[in-house]
mmCIF file of N, CA and C in Angstrom:
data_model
loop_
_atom_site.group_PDB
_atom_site.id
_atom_site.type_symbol
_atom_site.label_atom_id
_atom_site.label_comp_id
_atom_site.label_asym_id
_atom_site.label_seq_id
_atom_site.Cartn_x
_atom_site.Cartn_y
_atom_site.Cartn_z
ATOM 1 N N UNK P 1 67.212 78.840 98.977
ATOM 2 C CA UNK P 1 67.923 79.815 99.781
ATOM 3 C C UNK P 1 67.731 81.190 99.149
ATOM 4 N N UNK P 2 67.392 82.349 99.931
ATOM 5 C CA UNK P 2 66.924 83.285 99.408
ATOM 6 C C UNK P 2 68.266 84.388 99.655
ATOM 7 N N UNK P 3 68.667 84.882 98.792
ATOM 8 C CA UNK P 3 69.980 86.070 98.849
ATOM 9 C C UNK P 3 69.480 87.789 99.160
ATOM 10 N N UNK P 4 69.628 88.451 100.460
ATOM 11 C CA UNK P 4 69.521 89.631 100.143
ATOM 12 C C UNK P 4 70.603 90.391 100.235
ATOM 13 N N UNK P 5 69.943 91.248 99.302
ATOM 14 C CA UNK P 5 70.671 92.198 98.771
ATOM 15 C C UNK P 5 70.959 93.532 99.941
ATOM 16 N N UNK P 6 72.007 93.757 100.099
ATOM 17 C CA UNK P 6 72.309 94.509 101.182
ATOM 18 C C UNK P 6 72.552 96.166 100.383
ATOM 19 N N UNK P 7 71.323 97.185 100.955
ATOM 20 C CA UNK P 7 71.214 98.580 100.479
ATOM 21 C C UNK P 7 71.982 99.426 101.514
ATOM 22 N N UNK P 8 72.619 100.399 100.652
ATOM 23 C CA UNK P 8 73.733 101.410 101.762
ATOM 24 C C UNK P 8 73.837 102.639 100.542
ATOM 25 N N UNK P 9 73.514 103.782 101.340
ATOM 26 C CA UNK P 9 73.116 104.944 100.967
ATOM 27 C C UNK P 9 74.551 105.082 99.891
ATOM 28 N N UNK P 10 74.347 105.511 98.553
ATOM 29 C CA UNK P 10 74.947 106.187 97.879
ATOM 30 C C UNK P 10 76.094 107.653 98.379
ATOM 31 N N UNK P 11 77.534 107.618 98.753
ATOM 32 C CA UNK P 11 78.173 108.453 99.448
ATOM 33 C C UNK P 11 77.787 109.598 98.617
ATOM 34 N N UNK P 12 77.459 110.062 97.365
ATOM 35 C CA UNK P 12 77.458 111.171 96.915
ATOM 36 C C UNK P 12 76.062 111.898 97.209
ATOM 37 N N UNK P 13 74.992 110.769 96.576
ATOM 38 C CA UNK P 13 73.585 111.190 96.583
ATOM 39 C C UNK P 13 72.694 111.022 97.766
ATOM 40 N N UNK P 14 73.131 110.108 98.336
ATOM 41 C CA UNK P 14 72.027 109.233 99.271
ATOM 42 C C UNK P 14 71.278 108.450 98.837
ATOM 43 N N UNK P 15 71.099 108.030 97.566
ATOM 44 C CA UNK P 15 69.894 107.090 96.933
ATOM 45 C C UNK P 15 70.447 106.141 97.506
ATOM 46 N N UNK P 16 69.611 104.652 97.974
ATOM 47 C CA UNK P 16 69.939 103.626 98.130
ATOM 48 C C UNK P 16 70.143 102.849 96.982
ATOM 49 N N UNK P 17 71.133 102.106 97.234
ATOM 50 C CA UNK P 17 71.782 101.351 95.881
ATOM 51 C C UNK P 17 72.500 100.035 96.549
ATOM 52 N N UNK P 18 72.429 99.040 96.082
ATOM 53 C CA UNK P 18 72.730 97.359 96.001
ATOM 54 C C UNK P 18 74.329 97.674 96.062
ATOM 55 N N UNK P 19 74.916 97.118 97.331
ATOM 56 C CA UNK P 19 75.924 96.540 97.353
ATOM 57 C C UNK P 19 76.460 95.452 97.618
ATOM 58 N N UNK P 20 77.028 95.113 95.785
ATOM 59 C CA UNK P 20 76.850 93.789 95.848
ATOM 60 C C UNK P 20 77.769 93.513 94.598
ATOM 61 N N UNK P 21 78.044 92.641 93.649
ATOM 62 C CA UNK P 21 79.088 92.107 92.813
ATOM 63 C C UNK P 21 78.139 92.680 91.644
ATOM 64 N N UNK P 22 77.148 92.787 91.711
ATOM 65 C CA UNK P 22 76.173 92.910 90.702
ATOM 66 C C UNK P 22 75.914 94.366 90.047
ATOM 67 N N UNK P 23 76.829 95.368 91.300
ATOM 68 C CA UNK P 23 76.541 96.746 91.327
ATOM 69 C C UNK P 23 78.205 97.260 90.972
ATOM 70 N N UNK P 24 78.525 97.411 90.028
ATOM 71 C CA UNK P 24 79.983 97.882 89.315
ATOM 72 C C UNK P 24 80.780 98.961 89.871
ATOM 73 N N UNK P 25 79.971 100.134 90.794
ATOM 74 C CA UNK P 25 80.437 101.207 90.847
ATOM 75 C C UNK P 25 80.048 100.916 92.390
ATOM 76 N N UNK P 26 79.773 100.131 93.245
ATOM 77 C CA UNK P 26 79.852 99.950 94.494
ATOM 78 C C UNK P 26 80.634 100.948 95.446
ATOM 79 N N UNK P 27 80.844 101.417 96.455
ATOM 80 C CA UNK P 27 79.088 102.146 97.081
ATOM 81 C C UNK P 27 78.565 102.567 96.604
ATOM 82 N N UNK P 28 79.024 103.632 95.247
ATOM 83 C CA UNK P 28 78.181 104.486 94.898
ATOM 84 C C UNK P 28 77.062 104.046 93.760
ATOM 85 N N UNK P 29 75.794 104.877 93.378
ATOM 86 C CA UNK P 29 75.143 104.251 92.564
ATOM 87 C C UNK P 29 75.434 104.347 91.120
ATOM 88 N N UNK P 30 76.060 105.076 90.746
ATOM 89 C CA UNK P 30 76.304 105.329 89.064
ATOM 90 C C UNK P 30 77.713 105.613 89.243
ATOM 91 N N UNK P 31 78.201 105.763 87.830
ATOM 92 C CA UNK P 31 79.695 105.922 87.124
ATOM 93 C C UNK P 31 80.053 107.061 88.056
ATOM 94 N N UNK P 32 78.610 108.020 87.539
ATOM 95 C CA UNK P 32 78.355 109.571 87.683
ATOM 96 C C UNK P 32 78.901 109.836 88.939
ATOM 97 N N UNK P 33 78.180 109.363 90.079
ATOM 98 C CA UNK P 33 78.595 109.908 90.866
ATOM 99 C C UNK P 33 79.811 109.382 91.711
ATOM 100 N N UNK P 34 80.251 108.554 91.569
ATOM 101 C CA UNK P 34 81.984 108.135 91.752
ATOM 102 C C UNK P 34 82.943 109.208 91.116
ATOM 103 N N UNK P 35 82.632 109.294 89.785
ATOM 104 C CA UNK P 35 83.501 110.637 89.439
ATOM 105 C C UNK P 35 83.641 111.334 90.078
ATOM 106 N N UNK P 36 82.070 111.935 90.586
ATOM 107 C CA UNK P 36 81.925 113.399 91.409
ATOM 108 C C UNK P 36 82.763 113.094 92.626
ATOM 109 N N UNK P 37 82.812 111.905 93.630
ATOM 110 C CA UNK P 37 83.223 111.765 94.266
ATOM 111 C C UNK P 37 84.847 111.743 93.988
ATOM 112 N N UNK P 38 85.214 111.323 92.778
ATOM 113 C CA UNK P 38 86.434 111.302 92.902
ATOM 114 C C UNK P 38 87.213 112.612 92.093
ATOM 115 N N UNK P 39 86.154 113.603 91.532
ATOM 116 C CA UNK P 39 86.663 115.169 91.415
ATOM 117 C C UNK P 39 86.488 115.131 92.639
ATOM 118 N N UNK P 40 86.027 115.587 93.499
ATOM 119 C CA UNK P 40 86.099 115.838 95.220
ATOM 120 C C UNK P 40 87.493 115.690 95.483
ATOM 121 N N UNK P 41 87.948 114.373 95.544
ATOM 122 C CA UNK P 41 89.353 114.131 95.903
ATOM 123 C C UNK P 41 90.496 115.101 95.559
ATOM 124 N N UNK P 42 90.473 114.819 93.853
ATOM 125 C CA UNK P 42 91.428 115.655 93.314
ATOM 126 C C UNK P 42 91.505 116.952 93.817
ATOM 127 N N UNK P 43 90.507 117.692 93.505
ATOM 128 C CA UNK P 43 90.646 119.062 93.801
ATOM 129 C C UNK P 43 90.573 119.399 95.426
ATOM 130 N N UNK P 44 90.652 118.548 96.299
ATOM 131 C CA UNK P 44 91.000 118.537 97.825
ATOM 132 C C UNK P 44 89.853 118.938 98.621
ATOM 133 N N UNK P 45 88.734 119.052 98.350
ATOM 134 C CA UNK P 45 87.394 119.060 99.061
ATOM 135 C C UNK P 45 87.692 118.438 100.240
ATOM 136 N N UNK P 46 88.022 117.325 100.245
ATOM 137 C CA UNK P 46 88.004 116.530 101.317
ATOM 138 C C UNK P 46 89.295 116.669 102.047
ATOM 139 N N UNK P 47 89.214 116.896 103.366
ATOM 140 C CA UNK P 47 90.319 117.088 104.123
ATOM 141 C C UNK P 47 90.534 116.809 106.013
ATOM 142 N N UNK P 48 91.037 116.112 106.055
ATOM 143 C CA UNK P 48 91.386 115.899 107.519
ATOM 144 C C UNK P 48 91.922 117.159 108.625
ATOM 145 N N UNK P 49 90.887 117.419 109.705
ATOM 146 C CA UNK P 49 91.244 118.351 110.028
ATOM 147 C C UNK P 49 92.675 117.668 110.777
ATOM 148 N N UNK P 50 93.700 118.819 111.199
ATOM 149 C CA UNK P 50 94.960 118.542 111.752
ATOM 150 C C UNK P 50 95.187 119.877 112.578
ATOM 151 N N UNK P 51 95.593 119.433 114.065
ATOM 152 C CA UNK P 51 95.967 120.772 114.884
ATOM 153 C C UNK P 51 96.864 121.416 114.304
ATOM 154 N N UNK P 52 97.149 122.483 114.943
ATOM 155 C CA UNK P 52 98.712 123.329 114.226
ATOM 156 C C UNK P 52 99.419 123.070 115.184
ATOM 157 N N UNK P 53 100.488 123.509 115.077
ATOM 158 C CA UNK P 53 101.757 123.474 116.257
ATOM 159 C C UNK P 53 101.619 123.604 117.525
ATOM 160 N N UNK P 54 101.632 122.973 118.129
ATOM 161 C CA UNK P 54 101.873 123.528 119.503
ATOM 162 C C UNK P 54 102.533 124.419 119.750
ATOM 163 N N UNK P 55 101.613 125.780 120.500
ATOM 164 C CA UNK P 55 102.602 127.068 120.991
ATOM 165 C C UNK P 55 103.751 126.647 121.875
ATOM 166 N N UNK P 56 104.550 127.145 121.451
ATOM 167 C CA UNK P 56 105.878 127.450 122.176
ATOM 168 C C UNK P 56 106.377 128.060 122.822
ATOM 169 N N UNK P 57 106.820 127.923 123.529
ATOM 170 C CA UNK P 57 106.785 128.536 125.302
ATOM 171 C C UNK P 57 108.343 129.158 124.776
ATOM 172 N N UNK P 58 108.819 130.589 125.138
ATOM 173 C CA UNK P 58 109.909 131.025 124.935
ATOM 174 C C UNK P 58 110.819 130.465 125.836
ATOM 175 N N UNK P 59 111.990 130.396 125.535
ATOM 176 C CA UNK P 59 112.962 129.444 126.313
ATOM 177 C C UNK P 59 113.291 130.203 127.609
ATOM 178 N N UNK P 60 113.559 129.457 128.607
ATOM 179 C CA UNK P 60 114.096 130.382 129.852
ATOM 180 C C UNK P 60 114.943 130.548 129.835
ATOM 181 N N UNK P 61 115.060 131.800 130.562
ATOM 182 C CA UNK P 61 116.188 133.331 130.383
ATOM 183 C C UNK P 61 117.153 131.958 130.816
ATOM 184 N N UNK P 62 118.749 132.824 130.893
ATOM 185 C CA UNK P 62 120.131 132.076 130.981
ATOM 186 C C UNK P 62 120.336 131.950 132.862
ATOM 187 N N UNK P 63 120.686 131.332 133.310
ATOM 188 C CA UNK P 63 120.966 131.585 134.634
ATOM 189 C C UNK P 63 122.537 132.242 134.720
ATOM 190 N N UNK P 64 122.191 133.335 136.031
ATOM 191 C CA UNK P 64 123.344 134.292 135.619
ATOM 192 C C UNK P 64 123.507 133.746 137.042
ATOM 193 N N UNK P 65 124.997 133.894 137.800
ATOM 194 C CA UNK P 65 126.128 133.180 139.018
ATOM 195 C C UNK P 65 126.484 134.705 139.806
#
């Protein structure tokens, strides 16, 4: 029975790299660039865009009798 090894681009670099039990730092290919990826985090590189508020419509005037 022959095992392959399933390749998926490195998130930092793009190198292809083995993901697999065999590969420690899985997705990525080195220590190296997991760090980098995970300075990214810390310092907030990465961010979900999010709408702002919905404008708000000024309230209607009072009804006057």
């Amino acid at each position: 029975m022959t095992t392959t090894v399933k390749l998926v681009p490195c998130p930092t670099c793009r190198k292809p790299t083995a993901f697999s039990a065999g590969n420690p730092w899985r997705p990525f290919c080195s220590e190296r660039c997991r760090n980098t990826d995970l300075g990214a985090w810390a310092n907030e590189d990465y961010r979900v865009p999010a709408k702002g508020p919905a404008d708000v419509e000024d309230p209607p005037p009072p009804a006057t009798h």
